XYZ file of C-alpha atoms in Angstrom:
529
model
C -66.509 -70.926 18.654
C -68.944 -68.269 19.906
C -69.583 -67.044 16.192
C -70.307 -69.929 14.304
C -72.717 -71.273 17.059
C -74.759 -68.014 16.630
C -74.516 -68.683 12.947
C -75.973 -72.018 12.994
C -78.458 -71.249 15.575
C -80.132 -68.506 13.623
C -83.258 -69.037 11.645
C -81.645 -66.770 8.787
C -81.120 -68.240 5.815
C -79.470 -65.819 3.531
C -77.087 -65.522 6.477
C -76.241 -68.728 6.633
C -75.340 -68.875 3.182
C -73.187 -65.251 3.102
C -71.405 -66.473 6.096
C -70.795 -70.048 4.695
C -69.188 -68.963 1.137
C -67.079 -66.290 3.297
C -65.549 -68.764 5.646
C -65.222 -71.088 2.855
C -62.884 -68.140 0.930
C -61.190 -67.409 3.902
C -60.279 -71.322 4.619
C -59.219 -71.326 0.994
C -56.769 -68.714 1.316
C -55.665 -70.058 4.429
C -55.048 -73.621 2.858
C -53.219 -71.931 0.248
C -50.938 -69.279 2.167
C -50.131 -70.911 5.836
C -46.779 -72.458 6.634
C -46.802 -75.158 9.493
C -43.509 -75.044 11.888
C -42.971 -78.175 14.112
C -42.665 -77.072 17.569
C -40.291 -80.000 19.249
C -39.284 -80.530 22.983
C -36.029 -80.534 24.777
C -35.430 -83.754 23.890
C -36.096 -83.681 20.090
C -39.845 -85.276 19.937
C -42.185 -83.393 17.612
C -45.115 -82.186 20.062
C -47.378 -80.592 17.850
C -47.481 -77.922 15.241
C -47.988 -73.991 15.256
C -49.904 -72.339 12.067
C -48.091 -68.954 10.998
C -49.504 -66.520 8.482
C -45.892 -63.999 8.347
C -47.659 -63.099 4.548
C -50.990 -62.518 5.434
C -52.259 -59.448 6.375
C -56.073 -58.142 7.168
C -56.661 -54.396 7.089
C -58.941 -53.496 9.809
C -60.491 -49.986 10.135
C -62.827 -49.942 12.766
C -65.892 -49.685 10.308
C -68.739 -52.286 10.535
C -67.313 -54.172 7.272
C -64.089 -54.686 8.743
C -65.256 -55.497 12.178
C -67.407 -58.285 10.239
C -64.177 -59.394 8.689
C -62.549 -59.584 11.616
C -64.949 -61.680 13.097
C -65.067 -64.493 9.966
C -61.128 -64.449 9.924
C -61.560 -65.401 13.401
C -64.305 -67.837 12.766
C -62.645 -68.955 9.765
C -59.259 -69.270 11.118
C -61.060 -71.396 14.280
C -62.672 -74.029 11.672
C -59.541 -74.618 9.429
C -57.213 -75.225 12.595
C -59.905 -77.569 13.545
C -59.983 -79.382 10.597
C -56.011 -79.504 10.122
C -55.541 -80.258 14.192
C -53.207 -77.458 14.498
C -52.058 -75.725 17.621
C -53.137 -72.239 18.403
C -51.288 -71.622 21.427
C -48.003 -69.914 21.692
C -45.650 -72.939 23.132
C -43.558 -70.129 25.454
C -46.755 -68.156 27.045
C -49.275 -70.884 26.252
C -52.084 -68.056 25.108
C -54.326 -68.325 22.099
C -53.197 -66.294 18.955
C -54.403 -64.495 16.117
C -51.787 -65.155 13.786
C -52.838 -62.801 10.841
C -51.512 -59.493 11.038
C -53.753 -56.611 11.240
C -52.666 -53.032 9.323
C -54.235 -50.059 10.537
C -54.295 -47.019 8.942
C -54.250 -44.253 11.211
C -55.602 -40.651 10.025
C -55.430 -37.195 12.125
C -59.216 -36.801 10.231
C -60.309 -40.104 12.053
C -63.677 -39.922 14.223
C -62.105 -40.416 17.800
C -64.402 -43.092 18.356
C -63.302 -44.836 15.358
C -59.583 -44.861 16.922
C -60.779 -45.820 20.383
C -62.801 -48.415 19.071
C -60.338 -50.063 16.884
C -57.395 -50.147 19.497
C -60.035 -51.469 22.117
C -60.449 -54.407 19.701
C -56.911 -55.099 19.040
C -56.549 -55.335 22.819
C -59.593 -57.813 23.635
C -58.508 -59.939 20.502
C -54.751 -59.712 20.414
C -54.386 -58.457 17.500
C -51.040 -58.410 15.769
C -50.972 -54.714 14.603
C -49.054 -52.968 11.999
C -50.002 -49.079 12.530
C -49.383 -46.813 9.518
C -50.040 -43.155 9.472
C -49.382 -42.809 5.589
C -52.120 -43.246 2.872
C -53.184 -46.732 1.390
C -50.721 -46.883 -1.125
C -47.749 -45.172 0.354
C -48.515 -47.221 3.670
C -48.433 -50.523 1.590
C -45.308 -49.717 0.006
C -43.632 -48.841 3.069
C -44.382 -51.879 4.923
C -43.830 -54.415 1.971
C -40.402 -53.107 1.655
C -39.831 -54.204 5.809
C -42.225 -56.921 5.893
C -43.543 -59.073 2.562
C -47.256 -59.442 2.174
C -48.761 -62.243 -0.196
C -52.182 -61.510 0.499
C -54.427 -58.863 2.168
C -57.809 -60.025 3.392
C -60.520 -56.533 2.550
C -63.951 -55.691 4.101
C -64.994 -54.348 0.325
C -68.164 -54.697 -0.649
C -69.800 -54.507 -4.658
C -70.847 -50.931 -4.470
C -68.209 -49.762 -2.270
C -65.825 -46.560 -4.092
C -62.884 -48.812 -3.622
C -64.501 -52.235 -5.041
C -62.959 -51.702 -8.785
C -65.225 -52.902 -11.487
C -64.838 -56.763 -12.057
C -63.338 -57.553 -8.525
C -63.779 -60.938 -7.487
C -63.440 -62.791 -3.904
C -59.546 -63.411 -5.303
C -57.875 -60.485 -7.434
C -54.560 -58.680 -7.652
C -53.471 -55.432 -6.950
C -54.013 -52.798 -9.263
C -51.659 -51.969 -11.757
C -48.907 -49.196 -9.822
C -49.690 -51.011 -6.843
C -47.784 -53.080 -4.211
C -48.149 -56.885 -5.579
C -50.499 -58.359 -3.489
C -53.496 -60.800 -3.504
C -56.624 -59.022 -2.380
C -58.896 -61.220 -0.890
C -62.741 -60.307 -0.409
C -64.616 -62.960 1.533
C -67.522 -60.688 1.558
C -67.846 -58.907 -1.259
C -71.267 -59.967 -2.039
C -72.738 -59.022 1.397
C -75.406 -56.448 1.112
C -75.635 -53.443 3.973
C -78.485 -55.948 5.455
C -75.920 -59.133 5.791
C -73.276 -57.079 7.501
C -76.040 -55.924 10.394
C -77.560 -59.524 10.154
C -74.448 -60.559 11.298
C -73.090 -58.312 13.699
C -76.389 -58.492 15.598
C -76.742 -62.043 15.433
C -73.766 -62.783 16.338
C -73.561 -60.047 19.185
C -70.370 -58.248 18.852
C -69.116 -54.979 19.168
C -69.103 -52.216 16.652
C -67.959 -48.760 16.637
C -70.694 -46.797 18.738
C -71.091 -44.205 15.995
C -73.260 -46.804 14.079
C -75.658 -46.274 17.055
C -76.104 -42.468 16.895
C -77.145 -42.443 13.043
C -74.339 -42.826 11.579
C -74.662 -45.673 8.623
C -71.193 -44.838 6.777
C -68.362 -43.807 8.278
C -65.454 -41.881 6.203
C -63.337 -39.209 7.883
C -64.483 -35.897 10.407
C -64.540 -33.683 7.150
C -66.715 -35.637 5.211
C -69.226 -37.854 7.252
C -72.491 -36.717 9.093
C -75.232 -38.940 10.611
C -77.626 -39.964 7.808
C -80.396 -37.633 7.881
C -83.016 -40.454 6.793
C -82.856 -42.239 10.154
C -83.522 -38.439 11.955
C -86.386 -39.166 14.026
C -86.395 -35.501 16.250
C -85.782 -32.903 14.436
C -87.686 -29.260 15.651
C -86.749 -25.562 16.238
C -86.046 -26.143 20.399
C -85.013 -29.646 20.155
C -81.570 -31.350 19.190
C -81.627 -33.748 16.491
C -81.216 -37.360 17.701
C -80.989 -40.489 14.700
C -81.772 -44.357 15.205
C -79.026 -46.663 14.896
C -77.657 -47.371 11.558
C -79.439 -50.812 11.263
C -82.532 -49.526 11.392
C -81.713 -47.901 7.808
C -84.592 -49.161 5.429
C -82.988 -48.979 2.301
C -79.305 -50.700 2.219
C -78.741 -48.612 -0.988
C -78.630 -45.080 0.563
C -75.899 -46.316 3.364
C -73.398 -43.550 1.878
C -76.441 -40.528 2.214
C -74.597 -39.531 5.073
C -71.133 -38.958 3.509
C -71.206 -34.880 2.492
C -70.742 -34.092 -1.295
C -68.859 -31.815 -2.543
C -70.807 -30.432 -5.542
C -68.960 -29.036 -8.793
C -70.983 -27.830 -11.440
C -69.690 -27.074 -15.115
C -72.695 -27.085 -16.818
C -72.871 -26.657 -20.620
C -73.530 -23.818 -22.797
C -76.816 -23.621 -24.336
C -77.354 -23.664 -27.821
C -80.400 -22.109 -29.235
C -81.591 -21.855 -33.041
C -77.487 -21.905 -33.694
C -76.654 -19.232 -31.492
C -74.397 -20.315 -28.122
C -75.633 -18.052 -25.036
C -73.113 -17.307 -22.661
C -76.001 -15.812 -20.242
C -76.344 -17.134 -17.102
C -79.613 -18.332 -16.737
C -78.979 -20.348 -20.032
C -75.776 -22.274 -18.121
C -77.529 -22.890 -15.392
C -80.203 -24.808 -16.742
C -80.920 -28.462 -15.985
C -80.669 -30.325 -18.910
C -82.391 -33.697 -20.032
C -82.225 -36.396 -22.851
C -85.030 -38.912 -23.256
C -84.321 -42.451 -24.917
C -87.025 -44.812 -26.126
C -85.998 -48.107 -26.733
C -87.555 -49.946 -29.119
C -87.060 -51.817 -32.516
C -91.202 -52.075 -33.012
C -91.099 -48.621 -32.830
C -88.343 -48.058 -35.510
C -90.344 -50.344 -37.751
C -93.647 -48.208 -37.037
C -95.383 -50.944 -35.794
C -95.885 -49.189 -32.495
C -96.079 -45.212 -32.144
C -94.056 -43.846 -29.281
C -96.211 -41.584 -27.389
C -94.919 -41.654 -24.228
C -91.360 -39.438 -25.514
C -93.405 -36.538 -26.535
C -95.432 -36.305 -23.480
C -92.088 -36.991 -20.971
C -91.075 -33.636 -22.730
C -94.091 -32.035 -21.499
C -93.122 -33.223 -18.342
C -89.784 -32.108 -17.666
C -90.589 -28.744 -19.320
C -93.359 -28.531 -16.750
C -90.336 -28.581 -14.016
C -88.163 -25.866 -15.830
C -86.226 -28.589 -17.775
C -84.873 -28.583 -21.153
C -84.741 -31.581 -23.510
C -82.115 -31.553 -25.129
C -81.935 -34.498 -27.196
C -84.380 -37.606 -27.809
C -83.654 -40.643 -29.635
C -85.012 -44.424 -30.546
C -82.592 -47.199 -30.185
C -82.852 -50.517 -31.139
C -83.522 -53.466 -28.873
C -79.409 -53.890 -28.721
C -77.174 -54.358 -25.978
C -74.445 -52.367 -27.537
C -76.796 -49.764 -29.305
C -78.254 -49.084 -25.848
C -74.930 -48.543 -24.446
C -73.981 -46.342 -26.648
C -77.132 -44.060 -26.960
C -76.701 -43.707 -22.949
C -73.225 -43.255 -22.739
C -73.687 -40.227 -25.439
C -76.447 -38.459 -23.243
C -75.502 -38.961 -19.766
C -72.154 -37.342 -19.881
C -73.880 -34.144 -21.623
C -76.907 -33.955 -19.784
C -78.097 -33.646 -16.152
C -80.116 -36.684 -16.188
C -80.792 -38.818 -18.654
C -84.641 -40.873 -19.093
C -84.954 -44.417 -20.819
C -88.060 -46.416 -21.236
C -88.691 -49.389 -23.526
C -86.681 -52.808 -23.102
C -87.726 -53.465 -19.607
C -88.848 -57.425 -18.685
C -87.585 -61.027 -18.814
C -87.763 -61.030 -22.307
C -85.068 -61.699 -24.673
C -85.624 -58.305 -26.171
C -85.533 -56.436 -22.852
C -81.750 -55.957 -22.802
C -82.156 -51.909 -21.814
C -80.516 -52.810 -17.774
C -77.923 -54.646 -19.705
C -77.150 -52.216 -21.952
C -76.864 -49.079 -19.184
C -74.238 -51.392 -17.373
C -72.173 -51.358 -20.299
C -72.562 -48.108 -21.249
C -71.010 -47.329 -17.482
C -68.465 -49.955 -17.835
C -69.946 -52.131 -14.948
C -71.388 -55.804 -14.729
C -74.513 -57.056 -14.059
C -75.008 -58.544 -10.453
C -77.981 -59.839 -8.385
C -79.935 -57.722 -6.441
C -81.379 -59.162 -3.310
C -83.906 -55.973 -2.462
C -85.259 -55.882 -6.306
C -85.639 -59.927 -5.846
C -87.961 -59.315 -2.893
C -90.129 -57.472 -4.833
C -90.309 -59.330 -7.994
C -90.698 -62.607 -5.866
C -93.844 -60.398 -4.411
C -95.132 -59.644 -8.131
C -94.546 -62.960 -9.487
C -94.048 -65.705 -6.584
C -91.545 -68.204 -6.833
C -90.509 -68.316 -10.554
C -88.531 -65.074 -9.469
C -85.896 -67.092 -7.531
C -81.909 -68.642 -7.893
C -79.064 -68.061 -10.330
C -81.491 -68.055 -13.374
C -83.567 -64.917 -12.462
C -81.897 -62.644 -15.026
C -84.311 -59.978 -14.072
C -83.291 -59.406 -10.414
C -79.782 -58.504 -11.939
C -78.930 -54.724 -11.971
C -76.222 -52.715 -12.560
C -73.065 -53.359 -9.947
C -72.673 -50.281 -7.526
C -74.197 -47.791 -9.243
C -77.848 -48.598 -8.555
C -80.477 -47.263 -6.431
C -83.879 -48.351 -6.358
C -86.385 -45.366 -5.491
C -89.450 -46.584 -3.154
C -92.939 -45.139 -3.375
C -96.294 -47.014 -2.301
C -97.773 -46.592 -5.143
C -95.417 -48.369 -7.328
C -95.879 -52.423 -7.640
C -91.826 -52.015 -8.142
C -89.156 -49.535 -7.400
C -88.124 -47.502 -10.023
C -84.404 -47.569 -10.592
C -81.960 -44.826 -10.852
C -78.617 -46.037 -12.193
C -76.372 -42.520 -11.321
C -77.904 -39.507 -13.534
C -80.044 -42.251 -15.930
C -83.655 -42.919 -14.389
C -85.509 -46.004 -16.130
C -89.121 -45.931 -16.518
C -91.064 -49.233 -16.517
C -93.836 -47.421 -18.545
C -95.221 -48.909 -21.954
C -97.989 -46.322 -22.130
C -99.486 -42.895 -21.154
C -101.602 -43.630 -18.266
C -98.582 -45.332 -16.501
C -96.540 -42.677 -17.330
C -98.450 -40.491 -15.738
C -98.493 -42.459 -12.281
C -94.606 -43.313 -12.376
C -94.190 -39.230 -12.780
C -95.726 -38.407 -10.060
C -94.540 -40.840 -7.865
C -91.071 -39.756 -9.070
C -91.112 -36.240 -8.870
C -92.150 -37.166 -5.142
C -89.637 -39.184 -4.305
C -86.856 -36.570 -5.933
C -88.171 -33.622 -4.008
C -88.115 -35.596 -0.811
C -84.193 -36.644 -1.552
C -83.026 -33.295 -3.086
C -82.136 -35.470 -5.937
C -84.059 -33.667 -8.378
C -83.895 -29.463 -8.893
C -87.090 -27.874 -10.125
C -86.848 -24.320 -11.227
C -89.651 -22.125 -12.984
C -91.773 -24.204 -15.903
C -91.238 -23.282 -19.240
C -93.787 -21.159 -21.130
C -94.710 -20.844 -24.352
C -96.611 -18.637 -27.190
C -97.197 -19.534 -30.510
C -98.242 -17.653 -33.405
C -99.665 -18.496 -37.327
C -99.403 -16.667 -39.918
C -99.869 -17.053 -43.699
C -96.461 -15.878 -44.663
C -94.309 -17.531 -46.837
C -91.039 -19.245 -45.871
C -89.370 -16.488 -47.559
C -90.810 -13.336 -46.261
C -90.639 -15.113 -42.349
C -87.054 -16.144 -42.661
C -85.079 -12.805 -41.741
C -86.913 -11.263 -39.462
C -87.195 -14.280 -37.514
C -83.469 -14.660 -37.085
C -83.241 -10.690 -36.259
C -85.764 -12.276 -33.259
C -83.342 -14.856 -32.518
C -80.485 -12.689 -32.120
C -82.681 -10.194 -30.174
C -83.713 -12.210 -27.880
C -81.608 -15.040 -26.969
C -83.029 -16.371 -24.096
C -86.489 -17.138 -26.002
C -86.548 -20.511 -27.903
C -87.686 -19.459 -31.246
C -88.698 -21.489 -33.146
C -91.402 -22.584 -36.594
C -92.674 -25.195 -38.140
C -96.297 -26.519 -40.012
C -98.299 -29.130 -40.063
C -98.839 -29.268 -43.560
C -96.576 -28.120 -46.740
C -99.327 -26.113 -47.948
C -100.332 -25.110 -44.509
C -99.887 -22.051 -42.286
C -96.785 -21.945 -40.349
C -96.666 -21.645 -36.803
C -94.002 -19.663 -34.618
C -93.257 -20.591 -30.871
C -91.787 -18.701 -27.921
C -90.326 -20.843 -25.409
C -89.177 -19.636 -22.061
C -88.956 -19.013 -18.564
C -89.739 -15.252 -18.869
C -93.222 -14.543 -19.665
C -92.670 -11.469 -20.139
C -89.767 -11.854 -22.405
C -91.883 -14.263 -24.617
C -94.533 -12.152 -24.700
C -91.843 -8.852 -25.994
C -90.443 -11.380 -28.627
C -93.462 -12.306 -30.016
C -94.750 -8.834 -30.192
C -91.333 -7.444 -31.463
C -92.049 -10.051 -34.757
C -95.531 -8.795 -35.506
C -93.970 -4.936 -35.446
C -92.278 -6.540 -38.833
C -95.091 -7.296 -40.323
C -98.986 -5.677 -41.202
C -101.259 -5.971 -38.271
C -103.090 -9.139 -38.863
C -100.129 -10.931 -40.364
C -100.150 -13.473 -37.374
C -103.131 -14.557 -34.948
C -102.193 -16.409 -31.947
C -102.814 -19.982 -31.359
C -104.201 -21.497 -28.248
């Protein structure tokens, strides 16, 4: 069988083993959900025996995980006849049969070449097919109700919108859905594995993959991914490199358009909610330490405040920052607070093989996902620390299941990783703060992943003024002018105390803070630098 000679005979070895534990799931669900019919002759004598799957199904869509699928159901099907010494020829026409039946959902918002490419294939691989022209679900129901299905073999992926939390090779339908058995031989296959194989293994795909694009949805949501644009001028069309030349596995779905919806919350300044514009707009922020030596005060955190300085440097507010223990649970919850009120949430602290370093962990849970290795983030560690990064054991190359991107930059030993709107610095001090910043801000402006508006600005102000006498004419400021941050506070109880403007408006700031020392006798406040 053509495919698992060009298996064997490649010098890949993570191939090997992706395409070994997928044809050993799909033999397993074969063993388990064939029936065997004795095919006798005219005059009674048993003459061999034909393997039907009537309850089987594989949904094929013409994308490069199906067409993978297709390929190990074929090899798969191939090695368990083999080893059961059943016949795969039809006794009346005497031609060699796929016997699983193959659904196909056609869509009117289907890439043409998806459609001609998918009924191509039926044709060169006889291909049993069941053509629907409903929507998943409705299609399923439909067809159960004419024809049972025990089991439907899937091209999902971990990662993959429709690849549940928790889905293993073997899991039911979803509750309110047709009772099936959905089997995923390879749902551990990275973007890499699927083009390892189909190149290996020389088959066909759908010749979309070879004009850019990398994921392929419908004609209303799906352009070619602009990272593999390699012409791209005022006189000249575009053109893309195929979709396996795609360095980064993680950004497959950078080509599938976005719809963007923004609600973004009201601000909230000195008490006062601001309906104004420019305060809803605003990118918002919360930074989490983590960190039970720096609860204790055995450590001082030093990195949080100057974080703040940089995201108010890119026109961000902070909204909230916070310590959390070195807790699975308390991390979840800390991040599961922030990142559903806040554009982007930042967490350092907790980072390492160490028992104590359960910050990954604890973003998983706090997004309701599981922990699963990650073959690119292994590379590098391996890289950084040789060997001892390697196997089952290596907690460390373990991320977050679909949700995960790691963000390249040469500068950076490691990727940082980005885990939907929470980023997670490696940083333990200052000076590599400073270098993972940089490197990030970078990388964001080169993805459009990260909106930078006007910095913030700020005056401050000391006077000598009691608590008392500042009090009410600061809050007539406040209400005044409520787009300014106002705000006081002293270094000292018995020292001066110290007003700041913060803002986007200079010139705003700079009324506000004059607008206070009107209140007062000239002299009252001197500004600080």
């Amino acid at each position: 069988m053509e495919i698992h000679k060009a298996v064997g005979e490649s010098d890949d070895i993570r191939l090997k083993t992706k395409y070994n534990n997928a044809i050993y799931v799909i033999q397993r669900a074969l063993a388990l959900l064939n029936r065997n019919f004795a095919v006798k002759s005219l005059w009674g004598l048993t003459v061999g025996l034909i393997f039907v799957l009537k309850e089987v199904a594989f949904s094929f869509n013409g994308g490069k995980d199906s067409t993978v699928l297709l390929h190990l159901l074929r090899a798969g099907y191939y090695l368990h006849k083999a080893g059961t010494n059943l016949s795969t020829r039809d006794p009346v026409n005497d031609e060699i049969t796929f016997p699983i039946r193959t659904i196909y959902f056609e869509s009117s918002s289907a890439f043409p070449e998806i459609n001609s490419f998918t009924y191509d294939t039926a044709f060169v691989y006889k291909l049993q097919m069941d053509i629907i022209r409903l929507d998943f679900k409705s299609g399923l129901e439909a067809l159960l109700k004419d024809k049972p299905i025990r089991a439907i073999f899937l091209g999902v992926r971990i990662g993959d919108p429709t690849a549940y939390v928790g889905q293993e090779q073997f899991s039911p339908s979803s509750p309110g859905w047709p009772p099936f058995m959905r089997v995923n031989p390879i749902l551990d296959w990275s973007y890499r594995d699927v083009w390892a194989f189909l190149l290996t293994c020389k088959v066909q795909y759908c010749s979309l993959y070879d004009q850019g694009y990398t994921s392929i949805g419908s004609i209303h949501d799906t352009v070619p991914n602009a990272l593999l644009c390699h012409t791209k001028t005022d006189n000249s069309e575009e053109k893309y490199k195929p979709a396996y030349l795609l360095p980064d596995g993680r950004l497959e779905r950078a080509g599938r358009v976005k719809k963007l919806t923004s609600q973004p919350l009201n601000a909230v300044s000195n008490g006062v909610n601001h309906e104004e514009s420019h305060w809803k707009s605003m990118s918002t922020a919360s930074v989490i330490a983590v960190g039970d030596e720096i609860l204790s005060g055995t450590v001082e955190d030093r990195v949080g405040s100057v974080l703040c300085r940089k995201l108010h440097s890119i026109g961000w507010a902070v909204s909230h920052v916070s310590i959390t223990r070195n807790d699975i649970d308390s991390v979840a919850d800390e991040v599961d607070r922030q990142k559903s009120t806040n554009d982007m949430v930042f967490i350092y602290g907790g980072v390492g093989p160490l028992p104590s370093d359960v910050t990954v962990a604890g973003i998983a849970k706090a997004f309701g996902v599981r922990m699963a290795p990650d073959e690119e983030f292994e590379e590098y560690l391996r890289h950084l620390i040789g060997e001892r990064c390697t196997g089952d054991r290596n907690e460390m190359a373990q991320l977050p299941e679909g949700i995960t991107e790691l963000m390249h930059h040469d500068k950076l030993r490691v990727p940082l990783i980005k885990c939907q709107n929470v980023i997670i610095l490696t940083a333990t001090n200052v000076a590599e703060l400073e270098k993972e910043w940089d490197c990030l801000i970078e990388l964001m402006k080169s993805n459009e992943l990260l909106v930078m508006t006007e910095p913030f600005v700020s005056k401050r102000l000391e006077t000598t003024l009691s608590d008392v006498e500042a009090a009410q004419p600061l809050s007539d400021i406040v209400i005044k002018f409520p787009d300014v941050y106002t705000g006081a506070y002293r270094e000292s109880r018995g020292g001066s105390i110290v007003i700041t403007f913060n803002g986007k408006d200079e010139a705003r700031i700079r009324a506000a803070a004059e607008a206070l020392c009107k209140k007062f006798h000239p002299g009252a406040f001197s500004e600080v630098d």
